[in-house]
PDB file of C-alpha atoms and ligand atoms in Angstrom:
ATOM      1  CA  MET A   1     171.359 143.583 137.950  1.00 55.00           C
ATOM      2  CA  ASN A   2     170.810 140.225 136.873  1.00 72.00           C
ATOM      3  CA  LYS A   3     171.279 137.253 139.262  1.00 86.00           C
ATOM      4  CA  SER A   4     170.213 134.721 136.295  1.00 86.00           C
ATOM      5  CA  LEU A   5     173.568 135.503 134.645  1.00 92.00           C
ATOM      6  CA  ARG A   6     175.621 133.913 137.288  1.00 96.00           C
ATOM      7  CA  LYS A   7     175.923 131.058 139.445  1.00 96.00           C
ATOM      8  CA  THR A   8     174.797 130.876 143.209  1.00 98.00           C
ATOM      9  CA  VAL A   9     177.668 129.120 144.921  1.00 98.00           C
ATOM     10  CA  ILE A  10     177.411 128.051 148.766  1.00 98.00           C
ATOM     11  CA  ALA A  11     180.796 126.787 149.684  1.00 98.00           C
ATOM     12  CA  GLY A  12     181.886 125.401 153.102  1.00 98.00           C
ATOM     13  CA  ASN A  13     185.338 126.298 154.518  1.00 98.00           C
ATOM     14  CA  TRP A  14     185.974 123.674 157.188  1.00 98.00           C
ATOM     15  CA  LYS A  15     189.299 125.483 158.187  1.00 98.00           C
ATOM     16  CA  MET A  16     191.374 123.031 160.453  1.00 98.00           C
ATOM     17  CA  ASN A  17     188.693 120.907 161.577  1.00 98.00           C
ATOM     18  CA  LYS A  18     187.704 117.251 161.094  1.00 98.00           C
ATOM     19  CA  THR A  19     190.127 114.231 160.715  1.00 98.00           C
ATOM     20  CA  ALA A  20     189.571 112.283 157.309  1.00 98.00           C
ATOM     21  CA  THR A  21     187.466 109.753 159.210  1.00 98.00           C
ATOM     22  CA  GLU A  22     185.379 112.446 160.892  1.00 98.00           C
ATOM     23  CA  ALA A  23     185.064 114.026 157.600  1.00 98.00           C
ATOM     24  CA  ALA A  24     183.518 110.990 155.830  1.00 98.00           C
ATOM     25  CA  ALA A  25     181.065 110.969 158.627  1.00 98.00           C
ATOM     26  CA  LEU A  26     180.144 114.516 158.086  1.00 98.00           C
ATOM     27  CA  ILE A  27     179.791 114.089 154.178  1.00 98.00           C
ATOM     28  CA  GLU A  28     177.381 111.138 155.011  1.00 98.00           C
ATOM     29  CA  GLN A  29     175.226 113.714 156.430  1.00 98.00           C
ATOM     30  CA  LEU A  30     175.643 116.517 153.953  1.00 98.00           C
ATOM     31  CA  ILE A  31     174.790 114.299 151.117  1.00 98.00           C
ATOM     32  CA  PRO A  32     171.042 114.165 151.745  1.00 98.00           C
ATOM     33  CA  ALA A  33     171.095 117.754 153.357  1.00 98.00           C
ATOM     34  CA  VAL A  34     171.973 119.201 149.895  1.00 98.00           C
ATOM     35  CA  GLU A  35     170.464 116.913 147.746  1.00 98.00           C
ATOM     36  CA  GLY A  36     168.461 118.539 144.729  1.00 97.00           C
ATOM     37  CA  ALA A  37     169.891 121.844 145.566  1.00 97.00           C
ATOM     38  CA  ASP A  38     169.474 124.563 142.663  1.00 96.00           C
ATOM     39  CA  CYS A  39     172.858 126.170 143.383  1.00 98.00           C
ATOM     40  CA  GLU A  40     176.424 124.898 143.374  1.00 98.00           C
ATOM     41  CA  VAL A  41     177.494 123.321 146.696  1.00 98.00           C
ATOM     42  CA  VAL A  42     181.306 123.092 147.799  1.00 98.00           C
ATOM     43  CA  ILE A  43     183.119 121.991 150.477  1.00 99.00           C
ATOM     44  CA  CYS A  44     186.605 122.961 151.127  1.00 99.00           C
ATOM     45  CA  THR A  45     188.456 120.591 153.449  1.00 99.00           C
ATOM     46  CA  PRO A  46     191.853 120.304 154.994  1.00 98.00           C
ATOM     47  CA  TYR A  47     194.272 118.626 152.665  1.00 98.00           C
ATOM     48  CA  THR A  48     193.957 115.560 154.521  1.00 98.00           C
ATOM     49  CA  SER A  49     190.381 115.081 153.909  1.00 98.00           C
ATOM     50  CA  LEU A  50     190.658 115.760 150.145  1.00 98.00           C
ATOM     51  CA  VAL A  51     190.881 112.144 149.017  1.00 98.00           C
ATOM     52  CA  THR A  52     188.152 110.913 151.191  1.00 98.00           C
ATOM     53  CA  ALA A  53     185.873 113.965 150.218  1.00 98.00           C
ATOM     54  CA  VAL A  54     186.328 113.259 146.376  1.00 98.00           C
ATOM     55  CA  GLU A  55     185.559 109.577 146.793  1.00 98.00           C
ATOM     56  CA  LYS A  56     182.547 110.335 149.184  1.00 98.00           C
ATOM     57  CA  THR A  57     181.008 112.872 146.880  1.00 98.00           C
ATOM     58  CA  LYS A  58     181.466 111.060 143.503  1.00 98.00           C
ATOM     59  CA  GLY A  59     177.765 110.931 141.925  1.00 98.00           C
ATOM     60  CA  THR A  60     176.387 113.513 144.321  1.00 98.00           C
ATOM     61  CA  ASN A  61     175.853 117.491 143.838  1.00 98.00           C
ATOM     62  CA  ILE A  62     178.825 118.197 146.164  1.00 98.00           C
ATOM     63  CA  HIS A  63     181.874 119.557 144.692  1.00 98.00           C
ATOM     64  CA  VAL A  64     185.236 119.432 146.405  1.00 99.00           C
ATOM     65  CA  GLY A  65     187.798 122.333 147.217  1.00 99.00           C
ATOM     66  CA  ALA A  66     190.882 122.828 149.120  1.00 99.00           C
ATOM     67  CA  GLU A  67     191.757 125.762 151.424  1.00 98.00           C
ATOM     68  CA  ASN A  68     194.941 127.087 150.060  1.00 98.00           C
ATOM     69  CA  VAL A  69     197.451 125.960 147.324  1.00 98.00           C
ATOM     70  CA  HIS A  70     200.976 127.231 146.759  1.00 98.00           C
ATOM     71  CA  PHE A  71     201.951 129.190 143.685  1.00 98.00           C
ATOM     72  CA  GLU A  72     205.209 127.243 142.514  1.00 98.00           C
ATOM     73  CA  LYS A  73     204.377 124.100 140.372  1.00 97.00           C
ATOM     74  CA  SER A  74     206.908 121.877 142.312  1.00 98.00           C
ATOM     75  CA  GLY A  75     210.161 122.189 144.149  1.00 98.00           C
ATOM     76  CA  ALA A  76     211.883 122.755 147.406  1.00 98.00           C
ATOM     77  CA  TYR A  77     208.840 124.135 149.477  1.00 98.00           C
ATOM     78  CA  THR A  78     208.528 121.652 152.437  1.00 98.00           C
ATOM     79  CA  GLY A  79     205.175 121.231 153.487  1.00 97.00           C
ATOM     80  CA  GLU A  80     203.465 122.890 150.450  1.00 98.00           C
ATOM     81  CA  ILE A  81     200.957 121.613 148.155  1.00 98.00           C
ATOM     82  CA  SER A  82     200.751 122.653 144.317  1.00 98.00           C
ATOM     83  CA  ALA A  83     197.765 123.210 142.267  1.00 98.00           C
ATOM     84  CA  ASP A  84     198.581 120.203 139.904  1.00 98.00           C
ATOM     85  CA  MET A  85     198.562 118.017 143.136  1.00 98.00           C
ATOM     86  CA  LEU A  86     195.195 119.217 143.786  1.00 98.00           C
ATOM     87  CA  VAL A  87     193.818 118.558 140.342  1.00 98.00           C
ATOM     88  CA  ASP A  88     195.152 115.222 140.377  1.00 98.00           C
ATOM     89  CA  LEU A  89     193.099 114.167 143.236  1.00 98.00           C
ATOM     90  CA  GLY A  90     189.966 115.336 141.669  1.00 98.00           C
ATOM     91  CA  VAL A  91     189.799 118.578 143.474  1.00 98.00           C
ATOM     92  CA  GLU A  92     187.858 121.528 141.712  1.00 98.00           C
ATOM     93  CA  TYR A  93     188.178 124.509 143.719  1.00 99.00           C
ATOM     94  CA  VAL A  94     190.534 126.308 145.921  1.00 99.00           C
ATOM     95  CA  ILE A  95     190.161 129.114 148.366  1.00 98.00           C
ATOM     96  CA  THR A  96     192.890 131.693 148.076  1.00 98.00           C
ATOM     97  CA  GLY A  97     193.522 134.837 150.338  1.00 98.00           C
ATOM     98  CA  HIS A  98     191.346 133.920 153.378  1.00 98.00           C
ATOM     99  CA  SER A  99     191.809 136.552 156.128  1.00 98.00           C
ATOM    100  CA  GLU A 100     193.150 133.604 158.481  1.00 98.00           C
ATOM    101  CA  ARG A 101     196.125 132.963 156.125  1.00 98.00           C
ATOM    102  CA  ARG A 102     196.701 136.947 155.456  1.00 97.00           C
ATOM    103  CA  GLN A 103     196.658 137.311 159.342  1.00 96.00           C
ATOM    104  CA  TYR A 104     198.629 134.118 160.674  1.00 97.00           C
ATOM    105  CA  PHE A 105     200.495 133.062 157.676  1.00 97.00           C
ATOM    106  CA  ALA A 106     201.903 136.284 156.215  1.00 96.00           C
ATOM    107  CA  GLU A 107     199.618 136.099 153.040  1.00 97.00           C
ATOM    108  CA  THR A 108     199.745 139.374 150.979  1.00 98.00           C
ATOM    109  CA  ASP A 109     197.958 140.620 148.239  1.00 98.00           C
ATOM    110  CA  GLU A 110     200.854 139.599 145.855  1.00 98.00           C
ATOM    111  CA  THR A 111     201.183 136.080 147.209  1.00 98.00           C
ATOM    112  CA  VAL A 112     197.074 135.757 146.853  1.00 98.00           C
ATOM    113  CA  ASN A 113     197.597 136.706 143.299  1.00 98.00           C
ATOM    114  CA  LYS A 114     200.305 134.187 142.662  1.00 98.00           C
ATOM    115  CA  ARG A 115     198.100 131.381 144.087  1.00 98.00           C
ATOM    116  CA  THR A 116     195.244 132.568 142.132  1.00 98.00           C
ATOM    117  CA  LYS A 117     197.073 132.601 138.983  1.00 98.00           C
ATOM    118  CA  ALA A 118     198.712 129.320 139.799  1.00 98.00           C
ATOM    119  CA  ALA A 119     195.220 127.654 140.559  1.00 98.00           C
ATOM    120  CA  LEU A 120     193.621 129.017 137.346  1.00 98.00           C
ATOM    121  CA  GLU A 121     196.643 127.872 135.292  1.00 98.00           C
ATOM    122  CA  ALA A 122     196.397 124.575 136.617  1.00 98.00           C
ATOM    123  CA  GLY A 123     192.490 124.508 135.756  1.00 98.00           C
ATOM    124  CA  LEU A 124     191.028 125.090 139.286  1.00 98.00           C
ATOM    125  CA  LYS A 125     188.183 127.414 140.186  1.00 98.00           C
ATOM    126  CA  ALA A 126     189.446 130.048 142.591  1.00 99.00           C
ATOM    127  CA  ILE A 127     187.533 131.564 145.538  1.00 99.00           C
ATOM    128  CA  VAL A 128     189.458 134.643 146.141  1.00 98.00           C
ATOM    129  CA  CYS A 129     188.674 136.128 149.559  1.00 98.00           C
ATOM    130  CA  VAL A 130     188.759 140.006 150.264  1.00 98.00           C
ATOM    131  CA  GLY A 131     187.556 142.047 153.249  1.00 98.00           C
ATOM    132  CA  GLU A 132     188.467 144.610 155.607  1.00 98.00           C
ATOM    133  CA  SER A 133     189.492 144.558 159.413  1.00 96.00           C
ATOM    134  CA  LEU A 134     187.223 146.571 161.954  1.00 95.00           C
ATOM    135  CA  ALA A 135     189.800 149.195 162.375  1.00 95.00           C
ATOM    136  CA  GLN A 136     189.601 149.718 158.416  1.00 96.00           C
ATOM    137  CA  ARG A 137     185.849 149.760 158.456  1.00 96.00           C
ATOM    138  CA  GLU A 138     185.850 152.510 161.292  1.00 94.00           C
ATOM    139  CA  GLN A 139     188.367 154.618 159.327  1.00 96.00           C
ATOM    140  CA  GLY A 140     186.045 154.666 156.293  1.00 97.00           C
ATOM    141  CA  VAL A 141     188.334 152.887 153.945  1.00 98.00           C
ATOM    142  CA  THR A 142     186.383 149.459 153.300  1.00 98.00           C
ATOM    143  CA  GLU A 143     185.562 150.066 149.629  1.00 98.00           C
ATOM    144  CA  GLU A 144     188.892 151.380 148.814  1.00 98.00           C
ATOM    145  CA  LEU A 145     190.793 148.472 150.599  1.00 98.00           C
ATOM    146  CA  VAL A 146     188.498 145.904 149.148  1.00 98.00           C
ATOM    147  CA  ARG A 147     188.696 147.335 145.519  1.00 98.00           C
ATOM    148  CA  MET A 148     192.796 147.130 146.121  1.00 98.00           C
ATOM    149  CA  GLN A 149     192.781 143.752 147.388  1.00 98.00           C
ATOM    150  CA  THR A 150     190.576 142.523 144.681  1.00 98.00           C
ATOM    151  CA  LYS A 151     192.774 144.394 141.838  1.00 98.00           C
ATOM    152  CA  ILE A 152     195.929 143.011 143.066  1.00 98.00           C
ATOM    153  CA  ALA A 153     194.507 139.526 143.534  1.00 98.00           C
ATOM    154  CA  LEU A 154     193.313 139.536 139.906  1.00 98.00           C
ATOM    155  CA  GLN A 155     196.527 141.121 138.329  1.00 98.00           C
ATOM    156  CA  ASN A 156     197.093 139.089 134.904  1.00 98.00           C
ATOM    157  CA  VAL A 157     194.085 137.187 135.276  1.00 98.00           C
ATOM    158  CA  SER A 158     192.230 137.159 131.892  1.00 98.00           C
ATOM    159  CA  ALA A 159     188.670 137.693 131.021  1.00 98.00           C
ATOM    160  CA  GLU A 160     188.417 134.022 130.016  1.00 98.00           C
ATOM    161  CA  GLU A 161     189.809 132.783 133.319  1.00 98.00           C
ATOM    162  CA  MET A 162     187.632 134.830 135.279  1.00 98.00           C
ATOM    163  CA  SER A 163     184.747 132.169 134.411  1.00 98.00           C
ATOM    164  CA  ARG A 164     186.626 130.047 137.087  1.00 98.00           C
ATOM    165  CA  VAL A 165     186.902 132.897 139.626  1.00 98.00           C
ATOM    166  CA  ILE A 166     184.614 133.594 142.421  1.00 98.00           C
ATOM    167  CA  ILE A 167     185.064 136.924 144.704  1.00 98.00           C
ATOM    168  CA  ALA A 168     184.227 136.152 148.447  1.00 98.00           C
ATOM    169  CA  TYR A 169     183.804 139.450 150.293  1.00 98.00           C
ATOM    170  CA  GLU A 170     184.402 138.444 153.702  1.00 98.00           C
ATOM    171  CA  PRO A 171     184.653 141.305 156.479  1.00 98.00           C
ATOM    172  CA  VAL A 172     187.477 140.053 159.051  1.00 97.00           C
ATOM    173  CA  TRP A 173     185.464 141.389 161.983  1.00 96.00           C
ATOM    174  CA  ALA A 174     182.572 138.997 160.869  1.00 95.00           C
ATOM    175  CA  ILE A 175     184.444 135.708 160.745  1.00 94.00           C
ATOM    176  CA  GLY A 176     184.073 133.228 163.517  1.00 89.00           C
ATOM    177  CA  THR A 177     182.857 136.147 165.532  1.00 90.00           C
ATOM    178  CA  GLY A 178     179.065 135.450 165.304  1.00 87.00           C
ATOM    179  CA  ARG A 179     178.812 139.156 164.250  1.00 88.00           C
ATOM    180  CA  THR A 180     177.313 139.335 160.804  1.00 89.00           C
ATOM    181  CA  ALA A 181     177.385 142.262 158.257  1.00 91.00           C
ATOM    182  CA  THR A 182     173.980 143.469 157.780  1.00 96.00           C
ATOM    183  CA  ALA A 183     172.290 142.455 154.294  1.00 97.00           C
ATOM    184  CA  GLU A 184     172.860 146.038 153.324  1.00 98.00           C
ATOM    185  CA  GLN A 185     176.511 146.333 154.480  1.00 97.00           C
ATOM    186  CA  ALA A 186     177.044 142.638 152.367  1.00 98.00           C
ATOM    187  CA  GLN A 187     175.345 144.371 149.394  1.00 98.00           C
ATOM    188  CA  GLU A 188     176.999 147.543 149.403  1.00 98.00           C
ATOM    189  CA  VAL A 189     180.543 145.901 149.098  1.00 98.00           C
ATOM    190  CA  CYS A 190     179.636 143.123 146.886  1.00 98.00           C
ATOM    191  CA  ALA A 191     178.288 145.869 144.388  1.00 98.00           C
ATOM    192  CA  ALA A 192     181.297 147.886 144.846  1.00 98.00           C
ATOM    193  CA  ILE A 193     183.451 144.756 143.786  1.00 98.00           C
ATOM    194  CA  ARG A 194     181.049 144.168 140.645  1.00 98.00           C
ATOM    195  CA  LYS A 195     181.587 147.677 139.807  1.00 98.00           C
ATOM    196  CA  LEU A 196     185.349 147.322 139.846  1.00 98.00           C
ATOM    197  CA  LEU A 197     184.782 144.101 137.640  1.00 98.00           C
ATOM    198  CA  VAL A 198     183.022 146.305 135.098  1.00 98.00           C
ATOM    199  CA  GLU A 199     185.872 148.605 135.328  1.00 98.00           C
ATOM    200  CA  LEU A 200     188.634 145.845 134.735  1.00 98.00           C
ATOM    201  CA  TYR A 201     186.604 143.240 132.531  1.00 98.00           C
ATOM    202  CA  GLY A 202     183.584 145.030 131.128  1.00 98.00           C
ATOM    203  CA  GLU A 203     179.742 144.625 131.994  1.00 97.00           C
ATOM    204  CA  THR A 204     179.438 140.846 130.689  1.00 97.00           C
ATOM    205  CA  VAL A 205     182.278 139.475 132.807  1.00 98.00           C
ATOM    206  CA  ALA A 206     181.039 141.522 135.623  1.00 98.00           C
ATOM    207  CA  GLN A 207     177.447 140.342 135.561  1.00 97.00           C
ATOM    208  CA  ALA A 208     178.643 136.752 135.238  1.00 98.00           C
ATOM    209  CA  THR A 209     180.932 136.664 138.081  1.00 98.00           C
ATOM    210  CA  THR A 210     179.793 135.170 141.477  1.00 98.00           C
ATOM    211  CA  ILE A 211     180.476 137.443 144.205  1.00 98.00           C
ATOM    212  CA  GLN A 212     180.056 135.643 147.606  1.00 98.00           C
ATOM    213  CA  TYR A 213     179.464 137.117 151.142  1.00 98.00           C
ATOM    214  CA  GLY A 214     181.243 135.350 154.257  1.00 97.00           C
ATOM    215  CA  GLY A 215     181.355 135.904 157.914  1.00 96.00           C
ATOM    216  CA  SER A 216     179.033 134.351 160.416  1.00 94.00           C
ATOM    217  CA  MET A 217     176.577 133.346 157.726  1.00 97.00           C
ATOM    218  CA  ASN A 218     174.216 130.932 159.116  1.00 96.00           C
ATOM    219  CA  ALA A 219     170.827 129.201 158.965  1.00 97.00           C
ATOM    220  CA  GLY A 220     168.988 132.094 160.492  1.00 97.00           C
ATOM    221  CA  ASN A 221     170.426 134.933 158.294  1.00 97.00           C
ATOM    222  CA  ALA A 222     171.248 133.280 154.968  1.00 98.00           C
ATOM    223  CA  ASP A 223     167.941 134.127 153.389  1.00 97.00           C
ATOM    224  CA  GLU A 224     168.221 138.157 154.109  1.00 97.00           C
ATOM    225  CA  LEU A 225     171.825 138.118 152.899  1.00 98.00           C
ATOM    226  CA  LEU A 226     171.303 135.866 149.668  1.00 97.00           C
ATOM    227  CA  GLY A 227     168.310 137.933 148.908  1.00 97.00           C
ATOM    228  CA  LYS A 228     170.498 140.854 147.995  1.00 97.00           C
ATOM    229  CA  ALA A 229     170.943 141.686 144.529  1.00 97.00           C
ATOM    230  CA  ASP A 230     174.660 141.279 144.229  1.00 98.00           C
ATOM    231  CA  VAL A 231     175.202 138.708 146.849  1.00 98.00           C
ATOM    232  CA  ASP A 232     175.404 135.333 144.855  1.00 98.00           C
ATOM    233  CA  GLY A 233     176.155 132.909 147.423  1.00 98.00           C
ATOM    234  CA  GLY A 234     178.182 132.290 150.510  1.00 98.00           C
ATOM    235  CA  LEU A 235     181.298 131.163 152.172  1.00 98.00           C
ATOM    236  CA  ILE A 236     180.589 129.350 155.384  1.00 98.00           C
ATOM    237  CA  GLY A 237     182.804 128.548 157.972  1.00 98.00           C
ATOM    238  CA  GLY A 238     181.425 127.347 161.245  1.00 97.00           C
ATOM    239  CA  ALA A 239     177.853 126.688 160.029  1.00 98.00           C
ATOM    240  CA  SER A 240     179.476 124.393 157.150  1.00 98.00           C
ATOM    241  CA  LEU A 241     180.345 121.654 159.990  1.00 98.00           C
ATOM    242  CA  LYS A 242     176.723 121.091 160.816  1.00 98.00           C
ATOM    243  CA  ALA A 243     174.854 119.329 158.171  1.00 98.00           C
ATOM    244  CA  ALA A 244     171.444 120.500 158.984  1.00 98.00           C
ATOM    245  CA  ASP A 245     172.628 124.306 159.277  1.00 98.00           C
ATOM    246  CA  PHE A 246     174.590 123.859 155.840  1.00 98.00           C
ATOM    247  CA  GLY A 247     171.556 122.363 154.470  1.00 98.00           C
ATOM    248  CA  THR A 248     169.313 125.191 155.470  1.00 98.00           C
ATOM    249  CA  ILE A 249     171.716 127.723 153.925  1.00 98.00           C
ATOM    250  CA  VAL A 250     171.892 125.916 150.646  1.00 98.00           C
ATOM    251  CA  LYS A 251     168.090 125.732 150.415  1.00 98.00           C
ATOM    252  CA  ALA A 252     167.877 129.442 151.054  1.00 97.00           C
ATOM    253  CA  ALA A 253     170.514 129.993 148.204  1.00 97.00           C
ATOM    254  CA  SER A 254     168.169 127.418 145.906  1.00 96.00           C
ATOM    255  CA  LYS A 255     165.023 129.992 145.970  1.00 86.00           C
TER     256      LYS A 255
HETATM  257  C1  PEP B   1     185.229 131.755 156.880  1.00 66.56           C
HETATM  258  O1  PEP B   1     185.884 130.933 157.408  1.00 66.56           O
HETATM  259  O2  PEP B   1     185.319 132.013 155.404  1.00 66.56           O
HETATM  260  C2  PEP B   1     183.759 131.885 157.448  1.00 66.56           C
HETATM  261  C3  PEP B   1     183.215 133.122 156.734  1.00 66.56           C
HETATM  262  O3  PEP B   1     183.892 131.694 158.741  1.00 66.56           O
HETATM  263  P1  PEP B   1     182.576 131.915 159.651  1.00 66.56           P
HETATM  264  O4  PEP B   1     181.129 131.556 158.818  1.00 66.56           O
HETATM  265  O5  PEP B   1     182.758 130.957 160.892  1.00 66.56           O
HETATM  266  O6  PEP B   1     182.390 133.258 160.194  1.00 66.56           O
END
């Protein structure tokens, strides 16, 4: 394992929080909190805050992402947003397959794959989320499940496109619950994902791919989680809405 072969990425997922006005105020606080970081810093905001986020972060080390994207290029999909629309705004990243979308919006492994492909084809970087439910962990199928989700999400994604893919391992039982996976549990699954990437793309691509942990990562536990060999960053929900906490996580990732 060689962490120096890949980028450490800390990405905030703001979920359905902050008006555009509130987003501007939070970004003002985030800029000094993450200045000089030795890792990639991303904020994924609601669609309504993307223009503000792109404008406000110009000339800073903060990159902007969306939380979802539709898989068609254009057409009769009322309420949806295409990858080209995001690129046109100056957005760089997009989250695909977040468990809240799988749970509340009928997202499937197949639609996660379609969204990921559409994002990559448009030139975006995709943060592809996978992770097991509590029942699945208790049934002992975590590794098989995460392997399957990852494999389907990456169908027809080329080795070249993998340079713009981040995998976020997010156990569903740890998201927004305050219950974090232990650093050992996070490492075990992130390592299993990397092993799958070796099978799919070979050692070089697998070693170069960023694999994040997400699920109640916070200022207090980030250090230990990010210290693990295969944990190359974090996808942060709740704690990304507090500038000081997000700044502490970014500092932990910069070590
Ligand atoms: C997330 O939304 O991806 C997430 C990990 O949320 P939280 O950090 O609040 O658990």
